[in-house]
């Protein structure tokens, strides 16, 4: 069941890659990438597809313990993939984890500097790494990606 859910999410990534080069989708992806440069290309795509307006993300425990903020009741987390070791095969696999945007939380104020660090990267700083990251991620997930020029 877990493997089926992971495969379903990987299929979402594959479909997202196909749609990525649509100009509107591509701009949305690049904007999300500029905010979340430390996330993998697959996870940036998942964030862009599920909650493109996000500005600062963390898991539930990070919001409560590190930032003293609480995720509001009823908020739906953003599904992303976290690498892990398969207990049966010892190989790398993925599990689904959930992150929440700051807009989904309430509590202590967070210094603007922390939030701004997620927003300040420009597209030009990331564009060459973007294509390498997409291809690397697609290859790692056994997906095919083709670039049309």
CSV table of N, CA and C in Angstrom, one decimal:
chain,number,residue,atom,x,y,z
A,1,UNK,N,0.8,-1.2,0.0
A,1,UNK,CA,0.0,0.0,0.0
A,1,UNK,C,0.9,1.3,0.0
A,2,UNK,N,1.9,1.3,0.8
A,2,UNK,CA,2.8,2.4,0.9
A,2,UNK,C,3.5,2.6,-0.5
A,3,UNK,N,4.0,1.5,-1.0
A,3,UNK,CA,4.7,1.5,-2.3
A,3,UNK,C,3.7,2.0,-3.4
A,4,UNK,N,2.5,1.6,-3.3
A,4,UNK,CA,1.5,2.1,-4.3
A,4,UNK,C,1.2,3.6,-4.2
A,5,UNK,N,1.2,4.1,-3.0
A,5,UNK,CA,1.0,5.6,-2.8
A,5,UNK,C,2.2,6.3,-3.3
A,6,UNK,N,3.4,5.8,-3.0
A,6,UNK,CA,4.6,6.5,-3.5
A,6,UNK,C,4.7,6.5,-5.0
A,7,UNK,N,4.3,5.3,-5.6
A,7,UNK,CA,4.3,5.3,-7.1
A,7,UNK,C,3.3,6.2,-7.6
A,8,UNK,N,2.1,6.4,-7.0
A,8,UNK,CA,1.1,7.3,-7.4
A,8,UNK,C,1.7,8.8,-7.4
A,9,UNK,N,2.4,9.1,-6.3
A,9,UNK,CA,3.0,10.4,-6.2
A,9,UNK,C,4.1,10.6,-7.2
A,10,UNK,N,4.9,9.6,-7.5
A,10,UNK,CA,5.9,9.7,-8.6
A,10,UNK,C,5.2,9.9,-9.9
A,11,UNK,N,4.1,9.3,-10.1
A,11,UNK,CA,3.3,9.5,-11.4
A,11,UNK,C,2.9,11.0,-11.5
A,12,UNK,N,2.5,11.6,-10.4
A,12,UNK,CA,2.1,13.0,-10.4
A,12,UNK,C,3.4,13.8,-10.8
A,13,UNK,N,4.6,13.4,-10.3
A,13,UNK,CA,5.8,14.1,-10.7
A,13,UNK,C,6.0,14.0,-12.2
A,14,UNK,N,5.8,12.8,-12.7
A,14,UNK,CA,6.0,12.5,-14.1
A,14,UNK,C,5.1,13.4,-15.0
A,15,UNK,N,3.8,13.4,-14.6
A,15,UNK,CA,2.9,14.2,-15.3
A,15,UNK,C,3.2,15.7,-15.2
A,16,UNK,N,3.7,16.1,-14.0
A,16,UNK,CA,4.1,17.5,-13.8
A,16,UNK,C,5.2,17.9,-14.6
A,17,UNK,N,6.2,17.0,-14.9
A,17,UNK,CA,7.3,17.3,-15.7
A,17,UNK,C,6.8,17.5,-17.2
A,18,UNK,N,5.9,16.7,-17.6
A,18,UNK,CA,5.3,16.8,-18.9
A,18,UNK,C,4.7,18.2,-19.1
A,19,UNK,N,4.0,18.7,-18.0
A,19,UNK,CA,3.3,20.0,-18.1
A,19,UNK,C,4.2,21.2,-17.8
A,20,UNK,N,5.4,20.9,-17.3
A,20,UNK,CA,6.3,21.9,-16.8
A,20,UNK,C,6.7,22.9,-17.9
A,21,UNK,N,6.9,22.5,-19.1
A,21,UNK,CA,7.3,23.4,-20.1
A,21,UNK,C,6.2,24.3,-20.7
A,22,UNK,N,5.0,24.1,-20.2
A,22,UNK,CA,3.9,25.0,-20.6
A,22,UNK,C,4.3,26.3,-19.9
A,23,UNK,N,4.3,27.4,-20.6
A,23,UNK,CA,4.9,28.7,-20.0
A,23,UNK,C,4.3,29.1,-18.7
A,24,UNK,N,3.0,29.0,-18.5
A,24,UNK,CA,2.4,29.3,-17.2
A,24,UNK,C,3.0,28.4,-16.1
A,25,UNK,N,2.9,27.1,-16.4
A,25,UNK,CA,3.4,26.1,-15.4
A,25,UNK,C,4.9,26.3,-15.1
A,26,UNK,N,5.6,26.6,-16.2
A,26,UNK,CA,7.1,26.8,-16.0
A,26,UNK,C,7.4,28.0,-15.1
A,27,UNK,N,6.7,29.1,-15.3
A,27,UNK,CA,6.9,30.3,-14.5
A,27,UNK,C,6.6,30.0,-13.0
A,28,UNK,N,5.5,29.3,-12.8
A,28,UNK,CA,5.0,28.9,-11.5
A,28,UNK,C,6.1,28.0,-10.8
A,29,UNK,N,6.6,27.1,-11.6
A,29,UNK,CA,7.7,26.2,-11.1
A,29,UNK,C,8.9,27.0,-10.7
A,30,UNK,N,9.4,27.9,-11.6
A,30,UNK,CA,10.6,28.6,-11.3
A,30,UNK,C,10.4,29.5,-10.1
A,31,UNK,N,9.2,30.1,-9.9
A,31,UNK,CA,8.9,30.9,-8.7
A,31,UNK,C,9.0,30.1,-7.5
A,32,UNK,N,8.4,28.9,-7.5
A,32,UNK,CA,8.5,28.0,-6.4
A,32,UNK,C,9.9,27.6,-6.1
A,33,UNK,N,10.7,27.3,-7.2
A,33,UNK,CA,12.1,26.9,-7.0
A,33,UNK,C,12.9,28.0,-6.4
A,34,UNK,N,12.6,29.2,-6.7
A,34,UNK,CA,13.3,30.3,-6.1
A,34,UNK,C,13.1,30.5,-4.6
A,35,UNK,N,11.9,30.0,-4.2
A,35,UNK,CA,11.6,30.1,-2.8
A,35,UNK,C,12.1,28.9,-2.0
A,36,UNK,N,12.2,27.7,-2.7
A,36,UNK,CA,12.6,26.5,-2.0
A,36,UNK,C,13.7,25.8,-2.6
A,37,UNK,N,14.8,26.5,-2.7
A,37,UNK,CA,16.0,26.0,-3.4
A,37,UNK,C,16.7,24.8,-2.8
A,38,UNK,N,16.4,24.5,-1.5
A,38,UNK,CA,17.0,23.4,-0.9
A,38,UNK,C,16.2,22.1,-1.0
A,39,UNK,N,15.0,22.2,-1.7
A,39,UNK,CA,14.2,21.0,-1.9
A,39,UNK,C,14.6,20.4,-3.3
A,40,UNK,N,14.4,19.1,-3.4
A,40,UNK,CA,14.7,18.5,-4.7
A,40,UNK,C,13.7,19.0,-5.8
A,41,UNK,N,14.1,18.8,-7.1
A,41,UNK,CA,13.3,19.2,-8.2
A,41,UNK,C,11.9,18.6,-8.1
A,42,UNK,N,11.9,17.3,-7.7
A,42,UNK,CA,10.6,16.6,-7.6
A,42,UNK,C,9.7,17.3,-6.5
A,43,UNK,N,10.3,17.6,-5.4
A,43,UNK,CA,9.5,18.2,-4.3
A,43,UNK,C,9.1,19.6,-4.6
A,44,UNK,N,9.9,20.3,-5.3
A,44,UNK,CA,9.6,21.7,-5.7
A,44,UNK,C,8.3,21.6,-6.7
A,45,UNK,N,8.4,20.6,-7.6
A,45,UNK,CA,7.3,20.4,-8.5
A,45,UNK,C,6.0,20.1,-7.7
A,46,UNK,N,6.1,19.2,-6.7
A,46,UNK,CA,4.9,18.8,-5.9
A,46,UNK,C,4.4,20.0,-5.1
A,47,UNK,N,5.3,20.9,-4.6
A,47,UNK,CA,4.9,22.1,-3.9
A,47,UNK,C,4.1,23.0,-4.9
A,48,UNK,N,4.7,23.2,-6.0
A,48,UNK,CA,4.1,24.1,-7.0
A,48,UNK,C,2.8,23.6,-7.5
A,49,UNK,N,2.6,22.3,-7.6
A,49,UNK,CA,1.3,21.8,-8.0
A,49,UNK,C,0.2,21.9,-6.9
A,50,UNK,N,0.7,21.7,-5.6
A,50,UNK,CA,-0.3,21.7,-4.5
A,50,UNK,C,-0.6,23.0,-3.9
A,51,UNK,N,0.5,23.8,-3.7
A,51,UNK,CA,0.3,25.1,-3.0
A,51,UNK,C,1.4,26.1,-3.5
A,52,UNK,N,1.2,26.6,-4.7
A,52,UNK,CA,2.2,27.5,-5.4
A,52,UNK,C,2.4,28.8,-4.6
A,53,UNK,N,1.5,29.2,-3.8
A,53,UNK,CA,1.7,30.5,-3.1
A,53,UNK,C,2.5,30.4,-1.8
A,54,UNK,N,3.0,29.2,-1.5
A,54,UNK,CA,3.8,29.0,-0.3
A,54,UNK,C,5.0,29.9,-0.3
A,55,UNK,N,5.3,30.3,1.0
A,55,UNK,CA,6.5,31.1,1.1
A,55,UNK,C,7.5,30.6,2.1
A,56,UNK,N,7.1,29.8,3.1
A,56,UNK,CA,8.0,29.2,4.1
A,56,UNK,C,7.4,27.9,4.6
A,57,UNK,N,8.1,26.8,4.4
A,57,UNK,CA,7.6,25.5,4.7
A,57,UNK,C,8.4,24.8,5.8
A,58,UNK,N,7.6,24.0,6.6
A,58,UNK,CA,8.3,23.2,7.6
A,58,UNK,C,7.3,22.1,7.9
A,59,UNK,N,7.8,21.0,8.5
A,59,UNK,CA,7.0,19.9,9.0
A,59,UNK,C,6.2,20.3,10.2
A,60,UNK,N,5.2,19.5,10.6
A,60,UNK,CA,4.4,19.8,11.8
A,60,UNK,C,5.3,20.0,13.0
A,61,UNK,N,6.2,19.1,13.3
A,61,UNK,CA,7.0,19.2,14.5
A,61,UNK,C,7.9,20.4,14.5
A,62,UNK,N,8.5,20.7,13.3
A,62,UNK,CA,9.3,21.9,13.2
A,62,UNK,C,8.6,23.1,13.6
A,63,UNK,N,7.3,23.3,13.0
A,63,UNK,CA,6.5,24.5,13.4
A,63,UNK,C,6.3,24.6,14.9
A,64,UNK,N,6.0,23.4,15.5
A,64,UNK,CA,5.6,23.5,16.9
A,64,UNK,C,6.9,23.7,17.8
A,65,UNK,N,7.9,22.9,17.5
A,65,UNK,CA,9.1,22.9,18.4
A,65,UNK,C,10.1,24.0,18.1
A,66,UNK,N,10.4,24.2,16.8
A,66,UNK,CA,11.5,25.2,16.5
A,66,UNK,C,10.9,26.6,16.4
A,67,UNK,N,9.7,26.7,15.9
A,67,UNK,CA,9.2,28.1,15.6
A,67,UNK,C,8.0,28.5,16.6
A,68,UNK,N,7.6,27.6,17.4
A,68,UNK,CA,6.5,27.8,18.4
A,68,UNK,C,5.3,28.4,17.7
A,69,UNK,N,4.9,27.7,16.6
A,69,UNK,CA,3.7,28.0,15.9
A,69,UNK,C,2.9,26.7,15.8
A,70,UNK,N,1.6,26.8,15.7
A,70,UNK,CA,0.8,25.6,15.6
A,70,UNK,C,0.1,25.6,14.2
A,71,UNK,N,0.1,24.5,13.6
A,71,UNK,CA,-0.7,24.3,12.3
A,71,UNK,C,-2.2,24.4,12.7
A,72,UNK,N,-2.9,25.2,12.0
A,72,UNK,CA,-4.3,25.4,12.3
A,72,UNK,C,-5.1,24.1,12.0
A,73,UNK,N,-6.1,23.8,12.8
A,73,UNK,CA,-6.9,22.6,12.6
A,73,UNK,C,-7.6,22.7,11.2
A,74,UNK,N,-7.6,21.5,10.6
A,74,UNK,CA,-8.2,21.4,9.3
A,74,UNK,C,-7.3,21.7,8.1
A,75,UNK,N,-6.1,22.2,8.4
A,75,UNK,CA,-5.2,22.5,7.3
A,75,UNK,C,-4.6,21.2,6.7
A,76,UNK,N,-4.5,21.2,5.4
A,76,UNK,CA,-4.0,20.0,4.6
A,76,UNK,C,-2.6,20.2,4.3
A,77,UNK,N,-1.7,19.2,4.7
A,77,UNK,CA,-0.3,19.3,4.4
A,77,UNK,C,0.0,19.2,2.9
A,78,UNK,N,1.2,19.6,2.5
A,78,UNK,CA,1.7,19.5,1.2
A,78,UNK,C,2.5,18.2,1.2
A,79,UNK,N,2.1,17.2,0.3
A,79,UNK,CA,2.8,15.9,0.2
A,79,UNK,C,4.1,16.1,-0.5
A,80,UNK,N,5.2,15.7,0.1
A,80,UNK,CA,6.4,15.6,-0.6
A,80,UNK,C,7.1,14.3,-0.4
A,81,UNK,N,8.1,14.0,-1.1
A,81,UNK,CA,8.8,12.7,-1.0
A,81,UNK,C,10.1,12.8,-0.2
A,82,UNK,N,10.3,11.9,0.8
A,82,UNK,CA,11.5,11.9,1.6
A,82,UNK,C,12.2,10.6,1.4
A,83,UNK,N,13.5,10.6,1.0
A,83,UNK,CA,14.2,9.4,0.8
A,83,UNK,C,14.4,8.6,2.1
A,84,UNK,N,14.3,7.3,1.9
A,84,UNK,CA,14.6,6.4,3.1
A,84,UNK,C,15.1,5.1,2.6
A,85,UNK,N,15.5,4.2,3.5
A,85,UNK,CA,16.1,2.9,3.2
A,85,UNK,C,14.9,1.9,3.3
A,86,UNK,N,14.7,1.1,2.2
A,86,UNK,CA,13.7,0.1,2.2
A,86,UNK,C,14.2,-1.0,3.2
A,87,UNK,N,13.4,-1.4,4.2
A,87,UNK,CA,13.7,-2.4,5.2
A,87,UNK,C,13.9,-3.8,4.6
A,88,UNK,N,13.2,-4.0,3.5
A,88,UNK,CA,13.2,-5.4,2.9
A,88,UNK,C,14.4,-5.5,2.0
A,89,UNK,N,14.7,-4.6,1.1
A,89,UNK,CA,15.8,-4.7,0.1
A,89,UNK,C,17.0,-4.0,0.5
A,90,UNK,N,17.0,-3.0,1.5
A,90,UNK,CA,18.1,-2.2,1.8
A,90,UNK,C,18.4,-1.1,0.8
A,91,UNK,N,17.6,-1.0,-0.2
A,91,UNK,CA,17.8,0.0,-1.2
A,91,UNK,C,17.1,1.3,-0.9
A,92,UNK,N,17.4,2.3,-1.6
A,92,UNK,CA,16.7,3.6,-1.4
A,92,UNK,C,15.3,3.6,-2.0
A,93,UNK,N,14.4,4.1,-1.2
A,93,UNK,CA,13.0,4.3,-1.6
A,93,UNK,C,12.5,5.6,-1.1
A,94,UNK,N,11.3,5.9,-1.2
A,94,UNK,CA,10.7,7.2,-0.7
A,94,UNK,C,9.5,6.9,0.2
A,95,UNK,N,9.3,7.8,1.0
A,95,UNK,CA,8.1,7.8,1.8
A,95,UNK,C,7.4,9.2,1.7
A,96,UNK,N,6.2,9.3,1.9
A,96,UNK,CA,5.5,10.6,1.8
A,96,UNK,C,5.5,11.3,3.2
A,97,UNK,N,5.9,12.5,3.2
A,97,UNK,CA,5.9,13.3,4.4
A,97,UNK,C,5.1,14.6,4.0
A,98,UNK,N,4.7,15.3,5.0
A,98,UNK,CA,3.8,16.5,4.8
A,98,UNK,C,4.5,17.7,5.4
A,99,UNK,N,4.5,18.8,4.7
A,99,UNK,CA,5.0,20.1,5.2
A,99,UNK,C,3.8,21.1,5.1
A,100,UNK,N,3.9,22.1,5.8
A,100,UNK,CA,2.9,23.2,5.9
A,100,UNK,C,3.5,24.5,5.7
A,101,UNK,N,2.8,25.4,5.0
A,101,UNK,CA,3.2,26.8,4.8
A,101,UNK,C,2.9,27.6,6.0
A,102,UNK,N,3.7,28.6,6.2
A,102,UNK,CA,3.5,29.5,7.3
A,102,UNK,C,2.1,30.1,7.4
A,103,UNK,N,1.5,30.3,6.2
A,103,UNK,CA,0.1,30.8,6.2
A,103,UNK,C,-0.9,29.8,6.8
A,104,UNK,N,-0.5,28.5,7.0
A,104,UNK,CA,-1.3,27.5,7.6
A,104,UNK,C,-1.1,27.4,9.1
A,105,UNK,N,-0.3,28.3,9.6
A,105,UNK,CA,0.0,28.2,11.0
A,105,UNK,C,-0.4,29.5,11.8
A,106,UNK,N,-0.3,29.4,13.1
A,106,UNK,CA,-0.5,30.6,13.9
A,106,UNK,C,0.4,30.5,15.1
A,107,UNK,N,0.8,31.6,15.7
A,107,UNK,CA,1.6,31.6,16.9
A,107,UNK,C,2.6,32.7,16.8
A,108,UNK,N,3.8,32.5,17.4
A,108,UNK,CA,4.8,33.5,17.6
A,108,UNK,C,5.3,34.0,16.2
A,109,UNK,N,5.6,35.3,16.1
A,109,UNK,CA,6.1,35.9,14.9
A,109,UNK,C,7.5,35.3,14.6
A,110,UNK,N,7.7,35.2,13.3
A,110,UNK,CA,9.0,34.7,12.8
A,110,UNK,C,9.7,35.9,12.2
A,111,UNK,N,11.0,36.0,12.5
A,111,UNK,CA,11.7,37.2,11.9
A,111,UNK,C,11.6,37.1,10.4
A,112,UNK,N,11.4,38.3,9.9
A,112,UNK,CA,11.2,38.4,8.4
A,112,UNK,C,12.4,37.9,7.6
A,113,UNK,N,13.6,38.0,8.2
A,113,UNK,CA,14.8,37.5,7.6
A,113,UNK,C,14.7,36.1,7.2
A,114,UNK,N,14.2,35.2,8.1
A,114,UNK,CA,14.1,33.8,7.8
A,114,UNK,C,13.2,33.6,6.6
A,115,UNK,N,12.0,34.2,6.6
A,115,UNK,CA,11.1,34.1,5.5
A,115,UNK,C,11.7,34.6,4.2
A,116,UNK,N,12.4,35.8,4.3
A,116,UNK,CA,12.9,36.4,3.1
A,116,UNK,C,14.0,35.6,2.4
A,117,UNK,N,14.8,34.8,3.2
A,117,UNK,CA,15.8,33.9,2.7
A,117,UNK,C,15.2,32.9,1.7
A,118,UNK,N,14.0,32.5,1.9
A,118,UNK,CA,13.3,31.6,1.0
A,118,UNK,C,12.9,32.3,-0.3
A,119,UNK,N,12.8,33.6,-0.3
A,119,UNK,CA,12.2,34.3,-1.4
A,119,UNK,C,13.3,35.0,-2.3
A,120,UNK,N,14.4,35.3,-1.8
A,120,UNK,CA,15.3,36.2,-2.4
A,120,UNK,C,16.1,35.6,-3.6
A,121,UNK,N,16.2,34.3,-3.8
A,121,UNK,CA,17.0,33.8,-4.9
A,121,UNK,C,16.3,34.2,-6.2
A,122,UNK,N,17.0,34.6,-7.2
A,122,UNK,CA,16.5,35.0,-8.5
A,122,UNK,C,16.5,33.8,-9.4
A,123,UNK,N,15.6,33.8,-10.4
A,123,UNK,CA,15.5,32.7,-11.3
A,123,UNK,C,16.8,32.5,-12.1
A,124,UNK,N,17.5,33.6,-12.4
A,124,UNK,CA,18.7,33.5,-13.2
A,124,UNK,C,19.8,32.8,-12.4
A,125,UNK,N,19.8,32.9,-11.1
A,125,UNK,CA,20.8,32.2,-10.2
A,125,UNK,C,20.5,30.7,-10.3
A,126,UNK,N,19.3,30.3,-10.5
A,126,UNK,CA,19.0,28.9,-10.4
A,126,UNK,C,18.7,28.2,-11.8
A,127,UNK,N,18.6,28.9,-12.9
A,127,UNK,CA,18.1,28.3,-14.1
A,127,UNK,C,19.0,27.2,-14.6
A,128,UNK,N,20.3,27.3,-14.6
A,128,UNK,CA,21.2,26.3,-15.2
A,128,UNK,C,21.1,25.0,-14.3
A,129,UNK,N,21.0,25.2,-13.0
A,129,UNK,CA,20.9,24.1,-12.1
A,129,UNK,C,19.6,23.4,-12.2
A,130,UNK,N,18.6,24.2,-12.6
A,130,UNK,CA,17.2,23.7,-12.7
A,130,UNK,C,17.2,22.5,-13.6
A,131,UNK,N,17.7,22.7,-14.9
A,131,UNK,CA,17.6,21.7,-15.9
A,131,UNK,C,18.4,20.4,-15.4
A,132,UNK,N,19.6,20.6,-14.9
A,132,UNK,CA,20.4,19.5,-14.4
A,132,UNK,C,19.6,18.7,-13.3
A,133,UNK,N,19.0,19.5,-12.4
A,133,UNK,CA,18.2,18.9,-11.3
A,133,UNK,C,17.0,18.1,-11.8
A,134,UNK,N,16.3,18.7,-12.8
A,134,UNK,CA,15.1,18.0,-13.4
A,134,UNK,C,15.6,16.7,-14.0
A,135,UNK,N,16.6,16.7,-14.8
A,135,UNK,CA,17.1,15.5,-15.5
A,135,UNK,C,17.6,14.5,-14.5
A,136,UNK,N,18.3,14.9,-13.5
A,136,UNK,CA,18.9,14.0,-12.5
A,136,UNK,C,17.7,13.4,-11.7
A,137,UNK,N,16.7,14.1,-11.4
A,137,UNK,CA,15.5,13.6,-10.6
A,137,UNK,C,14.7,12.7,-11.5
A,138,UNK,N,14.5,13.0,-12.7
A,138,UNK,CA,13.8,12.2,-13.6
A,138,UNK,C,14.5,10.9,-13.9
A,139,UNK,N,15.8,10.9,-14.0
A,139,UNK,CA,16.6,9.7,-14.2
A,139,UNK,C,16.5,8.8,-13.0
A,140,UNK,N,16.6,9.4,-11.8
A,140,UNK,CA,16.6,8.7,-10.5
A,140,UNK,C,15.2,8.0,-10.3
A,141,UNK,N,14.2,8.6,-10.9
A,141,UNK,CA,12.8,8.0,-10.7
A,141,UNK,C,12.4,7.2,-11.9
A,142,UNK,N,13.4,6.9,-12.8
A,142,UNK,CA,13.1,6.1,-14.0
A,142,UNK,C,12.1,6.8,-14.9
A,143,UNK,N,12.1,8.1,-14.9
A,143,UNK,CA,11.2,8.8,-15.8
A,143,UNK,C,11.9,9.3,-17.0
A,144,UNK,N,11.2,9.5,-18.1
A,144,UNK,CA,11.8,10.0,-19.3
A,144,UNK,C,11.5,11.5,-19.4
A,145,UNK,N,12.5,12.3,-19.7
A,145,UNK,CA,12.3,13.7,-19.9
A,145,UNK,C,12.9,14.1,-21.2
A,146,UNK,N,12.2,14.9,-22.0
A,146,UNK,CA,12.7,15.3,-23.2
A,146,UNK,C,12.6,16.8,-23.3
A,147,UNK,N,13.6,17.5,-23.7
A,147,UNK,CA,13.6,18.9,-23.8
A,147,UNK,C,13.4,19.3,-25.3
A,148,UNK,N,12.5,20.2,-25.5
A,148,UNK,CA,12.2,20.6,-26.9
A,148,UNK,C,12.7,22.1,-27.0
A,149,UNK,N,13.5,22.2,-28.0
A,149,UNK,CA,14.1,23.6,-28.3
A,149,UNK,C,13.7,24.0,-29.6
